[in-house]
Every structure is written in structure tokens, then in C-alpha cells.
XYZ file of N, CA and C in Angstrom:
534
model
N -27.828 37.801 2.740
C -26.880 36.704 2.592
C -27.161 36.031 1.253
N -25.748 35.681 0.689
C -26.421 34.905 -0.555
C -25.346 34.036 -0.670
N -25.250 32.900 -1.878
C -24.569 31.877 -1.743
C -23.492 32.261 -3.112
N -21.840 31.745 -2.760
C -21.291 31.635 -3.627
C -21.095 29.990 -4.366
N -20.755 29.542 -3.694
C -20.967 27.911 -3.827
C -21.492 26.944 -3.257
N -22.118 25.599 -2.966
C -22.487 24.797 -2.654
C -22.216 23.429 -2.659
N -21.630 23.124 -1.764
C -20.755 21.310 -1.545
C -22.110 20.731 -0.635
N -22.567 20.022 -2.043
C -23.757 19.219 -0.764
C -23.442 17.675 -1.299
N -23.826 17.066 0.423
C -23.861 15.267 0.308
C -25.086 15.079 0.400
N -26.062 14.139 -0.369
C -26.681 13.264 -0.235
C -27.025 11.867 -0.003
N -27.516 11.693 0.717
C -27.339 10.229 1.447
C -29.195 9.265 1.267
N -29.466 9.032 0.025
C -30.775 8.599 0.242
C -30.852 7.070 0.660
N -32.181 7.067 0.877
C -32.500 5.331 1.807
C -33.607 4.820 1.050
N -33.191 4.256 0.055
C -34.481 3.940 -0.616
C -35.448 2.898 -0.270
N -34.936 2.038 0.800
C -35.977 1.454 1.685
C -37.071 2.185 2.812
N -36.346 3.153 3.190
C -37.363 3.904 4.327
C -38.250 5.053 3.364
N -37.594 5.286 2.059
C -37.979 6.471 1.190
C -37.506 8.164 2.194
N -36.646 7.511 2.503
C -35.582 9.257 3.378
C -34.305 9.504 3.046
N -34.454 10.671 3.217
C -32.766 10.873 2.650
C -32.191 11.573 3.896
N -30.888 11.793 4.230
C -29.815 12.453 5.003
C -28.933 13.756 4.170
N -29.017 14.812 4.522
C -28.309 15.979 3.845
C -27.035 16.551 4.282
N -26.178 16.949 4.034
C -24.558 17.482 4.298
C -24.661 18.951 3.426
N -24.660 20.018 4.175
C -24.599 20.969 3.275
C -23.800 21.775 3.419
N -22.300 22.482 3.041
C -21.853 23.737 3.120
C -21.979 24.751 1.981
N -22.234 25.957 2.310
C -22.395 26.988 1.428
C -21.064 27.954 1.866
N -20.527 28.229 1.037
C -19.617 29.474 0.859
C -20.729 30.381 0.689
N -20.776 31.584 1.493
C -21.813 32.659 1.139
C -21.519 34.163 1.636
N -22.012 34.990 1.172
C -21.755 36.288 1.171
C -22.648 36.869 2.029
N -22.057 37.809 3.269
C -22.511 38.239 4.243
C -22.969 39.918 3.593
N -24.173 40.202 3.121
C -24.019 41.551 2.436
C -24.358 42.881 3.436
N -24.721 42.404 4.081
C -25.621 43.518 5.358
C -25.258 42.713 6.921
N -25.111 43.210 7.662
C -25.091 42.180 9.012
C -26.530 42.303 9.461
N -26.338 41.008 10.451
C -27.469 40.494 10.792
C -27.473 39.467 11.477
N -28.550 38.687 12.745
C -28.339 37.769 13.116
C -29.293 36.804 12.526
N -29.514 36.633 11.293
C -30.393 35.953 10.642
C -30.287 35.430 9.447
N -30.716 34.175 8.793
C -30.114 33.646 7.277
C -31.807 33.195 6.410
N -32.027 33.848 6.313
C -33.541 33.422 5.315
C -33.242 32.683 4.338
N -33.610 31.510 4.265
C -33.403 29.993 2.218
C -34.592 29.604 2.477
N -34.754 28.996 1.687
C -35.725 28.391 0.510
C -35.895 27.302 1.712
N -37.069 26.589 2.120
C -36.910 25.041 2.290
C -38.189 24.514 2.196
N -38.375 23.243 1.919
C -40.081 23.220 2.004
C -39.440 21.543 2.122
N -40.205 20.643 3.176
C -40.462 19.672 3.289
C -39.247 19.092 3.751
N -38.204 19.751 4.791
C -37.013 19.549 5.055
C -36.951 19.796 6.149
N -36.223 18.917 7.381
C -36.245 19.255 8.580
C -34.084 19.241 9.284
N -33.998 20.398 9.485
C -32.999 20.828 9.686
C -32.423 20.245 10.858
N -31.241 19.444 10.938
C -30.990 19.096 12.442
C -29.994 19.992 13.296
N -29.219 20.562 12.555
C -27.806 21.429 13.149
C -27.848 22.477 12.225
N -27.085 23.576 12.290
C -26.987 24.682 11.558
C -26.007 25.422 11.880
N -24.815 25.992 11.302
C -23.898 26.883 11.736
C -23.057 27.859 10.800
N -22.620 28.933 10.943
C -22.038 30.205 10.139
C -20.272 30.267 10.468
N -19.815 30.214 10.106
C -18.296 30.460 10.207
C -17.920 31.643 9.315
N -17.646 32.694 9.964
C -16.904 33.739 9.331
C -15.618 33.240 8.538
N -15.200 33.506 7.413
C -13.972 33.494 6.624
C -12.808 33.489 8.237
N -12.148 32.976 8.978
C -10.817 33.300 9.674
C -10.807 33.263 11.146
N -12.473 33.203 11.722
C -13.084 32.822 12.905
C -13.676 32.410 12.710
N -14.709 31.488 14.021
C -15.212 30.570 14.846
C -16.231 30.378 14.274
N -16.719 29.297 14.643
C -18.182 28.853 14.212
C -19.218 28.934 15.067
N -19.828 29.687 14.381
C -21.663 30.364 15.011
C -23.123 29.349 15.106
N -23.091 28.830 16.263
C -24.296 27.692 15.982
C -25.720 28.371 16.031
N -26.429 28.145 14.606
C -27.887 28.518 14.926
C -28.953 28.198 16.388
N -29.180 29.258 16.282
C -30.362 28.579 18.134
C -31.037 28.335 17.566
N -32.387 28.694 16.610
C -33.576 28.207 15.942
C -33.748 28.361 14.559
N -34.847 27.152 14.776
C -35.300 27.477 12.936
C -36.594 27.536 12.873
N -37.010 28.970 12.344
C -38.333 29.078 12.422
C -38.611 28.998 10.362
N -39.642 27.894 10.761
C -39.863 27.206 9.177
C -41.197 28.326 8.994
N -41.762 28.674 7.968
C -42.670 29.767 7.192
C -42.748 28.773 5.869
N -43.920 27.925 6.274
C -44.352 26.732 5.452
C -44.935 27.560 4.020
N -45.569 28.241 4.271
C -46.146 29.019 3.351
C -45.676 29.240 2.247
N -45.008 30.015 2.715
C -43.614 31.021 1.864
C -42.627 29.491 1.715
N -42.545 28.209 1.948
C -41.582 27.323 1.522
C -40.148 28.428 1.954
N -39.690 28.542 3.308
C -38.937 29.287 3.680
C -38.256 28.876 4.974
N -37.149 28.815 5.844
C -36.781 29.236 7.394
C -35.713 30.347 7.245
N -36.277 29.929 8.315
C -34.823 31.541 9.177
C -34.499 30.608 10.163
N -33.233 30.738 10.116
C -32.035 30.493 10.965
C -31.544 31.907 11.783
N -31.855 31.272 12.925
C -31.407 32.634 14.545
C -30.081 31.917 14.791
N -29.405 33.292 14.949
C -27.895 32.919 15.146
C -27.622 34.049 16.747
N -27.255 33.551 17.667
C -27.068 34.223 18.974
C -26.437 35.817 18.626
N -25.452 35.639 17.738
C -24.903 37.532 17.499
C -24.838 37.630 16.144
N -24.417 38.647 16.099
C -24.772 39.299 14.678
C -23.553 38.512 13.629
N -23.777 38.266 12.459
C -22.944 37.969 11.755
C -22.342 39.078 10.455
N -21.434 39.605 10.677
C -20.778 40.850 10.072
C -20.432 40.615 8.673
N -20.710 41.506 8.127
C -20.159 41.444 6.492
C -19.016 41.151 5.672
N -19.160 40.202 4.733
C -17.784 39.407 4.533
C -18.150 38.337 4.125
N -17.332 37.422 3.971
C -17.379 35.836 3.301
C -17.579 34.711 4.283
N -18.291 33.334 4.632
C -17.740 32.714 5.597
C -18.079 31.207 4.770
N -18.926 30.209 5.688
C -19.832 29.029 5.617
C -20.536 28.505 6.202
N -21.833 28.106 5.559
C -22.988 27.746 6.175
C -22.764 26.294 6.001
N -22.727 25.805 7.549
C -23.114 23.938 7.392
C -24.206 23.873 8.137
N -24.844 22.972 7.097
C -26.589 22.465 7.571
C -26.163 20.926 7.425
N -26.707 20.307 8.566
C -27.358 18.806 8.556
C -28.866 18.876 8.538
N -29.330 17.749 7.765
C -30.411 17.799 7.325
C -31.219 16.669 7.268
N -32.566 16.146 7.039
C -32.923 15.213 6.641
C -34.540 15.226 6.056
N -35.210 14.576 4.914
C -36.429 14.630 4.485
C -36.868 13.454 3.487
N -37.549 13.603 3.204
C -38.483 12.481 2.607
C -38.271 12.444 0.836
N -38.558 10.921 0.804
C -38.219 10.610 -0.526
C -39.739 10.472 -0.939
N -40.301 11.419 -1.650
C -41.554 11.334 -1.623
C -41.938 10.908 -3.186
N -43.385 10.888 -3.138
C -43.739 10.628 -4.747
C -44.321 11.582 -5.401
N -43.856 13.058 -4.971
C -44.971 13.907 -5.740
C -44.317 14.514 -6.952
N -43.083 14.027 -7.386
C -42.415 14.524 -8.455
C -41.627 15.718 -8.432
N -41.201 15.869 -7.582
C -40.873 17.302 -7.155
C -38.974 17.372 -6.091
N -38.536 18.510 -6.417
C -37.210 18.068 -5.600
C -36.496 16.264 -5.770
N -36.190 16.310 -4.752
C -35.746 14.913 -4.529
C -36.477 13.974 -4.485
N -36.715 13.297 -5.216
C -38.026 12.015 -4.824
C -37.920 10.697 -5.089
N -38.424 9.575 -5.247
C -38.443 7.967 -5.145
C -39.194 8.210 -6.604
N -38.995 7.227 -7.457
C -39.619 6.868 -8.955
C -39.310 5.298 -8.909
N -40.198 4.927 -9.350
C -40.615 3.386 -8.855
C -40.124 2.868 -10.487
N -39.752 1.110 -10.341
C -39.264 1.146 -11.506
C -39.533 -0.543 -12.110
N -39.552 -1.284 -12.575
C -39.675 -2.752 -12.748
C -38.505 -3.285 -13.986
N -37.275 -3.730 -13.012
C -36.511 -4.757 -13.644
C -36.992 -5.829 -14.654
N -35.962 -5.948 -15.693
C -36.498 -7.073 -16.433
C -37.301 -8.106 -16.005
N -36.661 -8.992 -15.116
C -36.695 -9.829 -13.846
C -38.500 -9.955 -13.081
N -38.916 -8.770 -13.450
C -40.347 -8.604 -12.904
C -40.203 -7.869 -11.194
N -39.350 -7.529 -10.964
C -38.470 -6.891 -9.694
C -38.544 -5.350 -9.156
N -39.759 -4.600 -8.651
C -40.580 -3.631 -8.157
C -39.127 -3.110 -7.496
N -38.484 -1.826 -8.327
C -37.311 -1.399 -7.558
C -37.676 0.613 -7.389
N -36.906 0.964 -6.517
C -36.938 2.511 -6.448
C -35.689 3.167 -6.980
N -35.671 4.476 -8.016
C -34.478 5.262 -7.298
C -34.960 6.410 -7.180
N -33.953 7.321 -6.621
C -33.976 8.522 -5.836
C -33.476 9.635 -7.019
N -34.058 10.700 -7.410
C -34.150 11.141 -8.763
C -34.748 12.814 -8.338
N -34.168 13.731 -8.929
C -34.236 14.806 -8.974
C -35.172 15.757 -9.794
N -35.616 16.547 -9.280
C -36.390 17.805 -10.226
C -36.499 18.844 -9.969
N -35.377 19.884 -10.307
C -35.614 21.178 -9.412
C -36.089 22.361 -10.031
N -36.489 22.455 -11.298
C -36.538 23.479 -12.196
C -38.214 23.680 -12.222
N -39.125 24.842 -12.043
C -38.225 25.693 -11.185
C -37.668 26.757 -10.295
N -38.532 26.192 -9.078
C -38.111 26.331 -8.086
C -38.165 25.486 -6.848
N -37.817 23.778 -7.232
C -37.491 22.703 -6.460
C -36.514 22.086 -6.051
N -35.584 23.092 -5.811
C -34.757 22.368 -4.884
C -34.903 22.793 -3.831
N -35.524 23.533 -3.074
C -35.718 23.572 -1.812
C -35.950 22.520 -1.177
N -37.164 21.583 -1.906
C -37.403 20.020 -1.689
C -36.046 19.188 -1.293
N -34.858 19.368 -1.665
C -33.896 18.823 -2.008
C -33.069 18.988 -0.657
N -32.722 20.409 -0.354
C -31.762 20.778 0.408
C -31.991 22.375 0.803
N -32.224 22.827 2.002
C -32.074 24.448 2.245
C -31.056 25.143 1.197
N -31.967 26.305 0.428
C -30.931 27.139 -0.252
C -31.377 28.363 -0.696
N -31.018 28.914 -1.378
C -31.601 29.883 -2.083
C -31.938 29.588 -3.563
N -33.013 29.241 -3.697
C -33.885 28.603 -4.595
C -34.647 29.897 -5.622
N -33.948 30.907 -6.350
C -34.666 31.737 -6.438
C -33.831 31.511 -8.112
N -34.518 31.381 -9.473
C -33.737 31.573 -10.725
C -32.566 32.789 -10.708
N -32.796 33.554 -10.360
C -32.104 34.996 -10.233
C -30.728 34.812 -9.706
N -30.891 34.037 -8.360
C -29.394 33.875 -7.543
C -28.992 32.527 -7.919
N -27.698 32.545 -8.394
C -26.604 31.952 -9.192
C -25.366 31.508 -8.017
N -24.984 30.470 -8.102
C -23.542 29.853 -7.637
C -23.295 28.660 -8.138
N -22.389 28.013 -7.949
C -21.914 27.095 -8.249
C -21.876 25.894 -7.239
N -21.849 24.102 -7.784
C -22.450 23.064 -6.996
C -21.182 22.233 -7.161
N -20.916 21.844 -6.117
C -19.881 20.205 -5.962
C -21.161 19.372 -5.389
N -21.269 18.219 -6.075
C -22.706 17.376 -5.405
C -21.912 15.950 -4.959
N -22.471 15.579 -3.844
C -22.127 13.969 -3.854
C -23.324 13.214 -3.475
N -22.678 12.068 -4.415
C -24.441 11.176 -3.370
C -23.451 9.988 -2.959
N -24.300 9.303 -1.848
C -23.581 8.438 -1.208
C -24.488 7.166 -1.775
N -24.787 6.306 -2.015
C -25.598 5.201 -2.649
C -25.199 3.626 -2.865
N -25.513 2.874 -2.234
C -25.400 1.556 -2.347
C -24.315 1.398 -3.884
N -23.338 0.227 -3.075
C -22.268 -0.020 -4.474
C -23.034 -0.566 -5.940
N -23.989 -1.076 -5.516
C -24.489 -1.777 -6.730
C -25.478 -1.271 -7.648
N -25.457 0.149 -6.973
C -26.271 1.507 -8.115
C -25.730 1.663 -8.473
N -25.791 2.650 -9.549
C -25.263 3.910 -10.380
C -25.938 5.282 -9.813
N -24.869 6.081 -9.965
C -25.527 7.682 -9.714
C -24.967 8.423 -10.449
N -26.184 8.951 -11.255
C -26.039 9.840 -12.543
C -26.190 11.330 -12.163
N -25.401 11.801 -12.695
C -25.193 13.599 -12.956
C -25.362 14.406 -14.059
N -25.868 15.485 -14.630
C -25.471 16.064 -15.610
C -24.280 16.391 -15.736
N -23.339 16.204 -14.412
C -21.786 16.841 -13.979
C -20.728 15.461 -14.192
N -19.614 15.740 -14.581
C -19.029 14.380 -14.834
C -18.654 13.636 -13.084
N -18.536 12.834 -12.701
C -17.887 11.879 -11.685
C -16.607 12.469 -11.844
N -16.075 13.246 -10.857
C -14.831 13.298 -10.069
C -13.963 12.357 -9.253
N -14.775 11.416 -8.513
C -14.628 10.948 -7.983
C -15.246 9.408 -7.371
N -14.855 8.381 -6.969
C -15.950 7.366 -6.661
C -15.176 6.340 -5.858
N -15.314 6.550 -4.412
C -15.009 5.502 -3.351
C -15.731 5.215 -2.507
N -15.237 3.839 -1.428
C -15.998 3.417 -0.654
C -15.995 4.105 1.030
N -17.501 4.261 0.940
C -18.209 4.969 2.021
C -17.590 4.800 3.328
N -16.954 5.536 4.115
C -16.069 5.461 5.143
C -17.061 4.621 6.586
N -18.136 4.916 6.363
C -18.873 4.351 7.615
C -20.265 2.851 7.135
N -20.196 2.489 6.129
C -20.754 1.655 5.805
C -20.252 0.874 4.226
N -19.653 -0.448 4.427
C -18.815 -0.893 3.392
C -20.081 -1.391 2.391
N -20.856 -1.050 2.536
C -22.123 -1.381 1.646
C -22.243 -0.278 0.592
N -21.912 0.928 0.956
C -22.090 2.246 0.226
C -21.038 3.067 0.059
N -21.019 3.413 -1.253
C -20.084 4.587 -2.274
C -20.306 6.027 -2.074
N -19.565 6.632 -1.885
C -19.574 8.192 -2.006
C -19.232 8.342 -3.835
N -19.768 8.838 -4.236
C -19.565 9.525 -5.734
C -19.659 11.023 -6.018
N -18.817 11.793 -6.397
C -18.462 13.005 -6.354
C -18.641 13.516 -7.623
N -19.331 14.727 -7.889
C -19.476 15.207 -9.122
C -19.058 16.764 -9.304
């Protein structure tokens, strides 16, 4: 299996130092199989599911994480046949300080004002930290990113802003689309 594109939401909490993940992958079924091997390290998966291109959606039964290898496998009840479909993962993990993937960087306002943001490093091979994927330089697709973030941030991209409205379930927070 490998990925053609990637529409992921991010949702960080910079008070608890956690974030919330939204992930679909467009991906390529190359061999069948009832199994999806990505990248993950320090990420705990809550839901998981496969949709063939034109049928139903396939809910993962388990996720067996291979800490080691910074890896899971996703068990899917039947086989998933060759062809195009999408992978949606819900997700959630830590805003940590080790510099790595997704993490918290501490910061001091003019003001004298001890603030956090939530700041990226995936190169390179950290985004697994970030979000289940295929984290490998070699395999290539393409990213729609959103972060969801308090109105009174900014959220920066190397990608231009597509988009920027208010958060359907909390009038405190912006969805921003890149």
C-alpha cells in the first residue's frame, strides 16, 4: 500500500501540550492484503478505516504498534483488493519537547509572557511523530494540511492559506487550510 495524497487536520492544545489528528490518505492498493504497515512513533490511533474507490468502508480491528521499528499495522477483517481507495485515521499524541515531529517550543513575549507554539520538524524521517504515514524519503505524495488553532494565533505554512474560517465546534478556534 502506498499513499497518493494526504488531507490531514491538526488540532493542537497548547495548554495540555496534545494534539488531535484527522487523517485521510488517498492510497494505492498494490498487492491485496488484509493489512496496512506506516510509519508511527509516539502516536496513539483511535479509529482506523479503508474504503475501496466505489464501496464500503472497512473498519480496522487492531493496531499492533512495533515501537522499535517506529511502525503499526492496521488488521482489517478481509482482504483489501487492488486498486485505489482511503485511509481515515483518528488520532491523538503529544506535544512534546524533544524537537522532533510535532512539538511545543516555548517562547517569551515582549510583555515578559512564558507562551508555547506547536511547530514542526519532519526531515528526515519525522513525521511519523506528527501523524501515521509513510515516512520513508523515497515515497512521495502530495499534502492538503489544516490546523485548527485558537483565533488569536497565526498558523504558518511553507504552503500558501487556502483558506481560513471559524471552527464549526468551538467559536474560540479557526480552521486554516493550506
Amino acid at each position: 500500500v502506498s499513499p497518493i495524497n494526504y488531507s490531514l487536520c491538526l488540532k493542537p492544545d497548547l495548554l495540555d501540550f496534545t494534539f488531535e489528528g484527522k487523517l485521510e490518505a488517498a492510497a494505492q492498493v498494490r498487492q491485496a492484503t488484509n493489512q496496512i504497515v506506516m510509519n508511527c512513533a509516539d502516536i496513539d490511533i483511535i479509529t482506523a478505516s479503508y474504503a475501496p474507490e466505489g464501496d464500503e468502508e472497512i473498519h480496522a480491528t487492531g493496531f499492533n504498534y512495533q515501537n522499535e521499528d517506529e511502525k503499526v499495522t492496521l488488521s482489517f477483517p478481509s482482504t483489501l483488493q487492488t486498486g485505489t481507495g482511503t485511509l481515515k485515521i483518528d488520532f491523538v499524541g503529544e506535544l512534546n519537547d524533544k524537537m522532533k515531529g510535532f512539538y511545543r517550543s516555548r517562547y517569551t513575549t515582549p510583555a515578559g509572557e512564558v507562551r508555547y507554539a506547536a511547530v514542526t520538524q519532519f526531515e528526515a524521517t519525522d513525521a511519523r511523530r506528527a501523524f501515521p504515514c509513510w515516512d520513508e524519503p523515497a515515497i512521495k505524495a502530495t499534502f492538503d494540511i489544516s490546523l485548527v488553532v485558537p483565533k488569536d494565533r497565526v498558523a504558518l505554512s511553507n504552503m500558501n492559506v487556502i483558506d481560513r474560517k471559524p471552527y464549526p465546534d468551538d467559536e474560540n478556534l479557526v480552521e486554516v487550510k493550506f
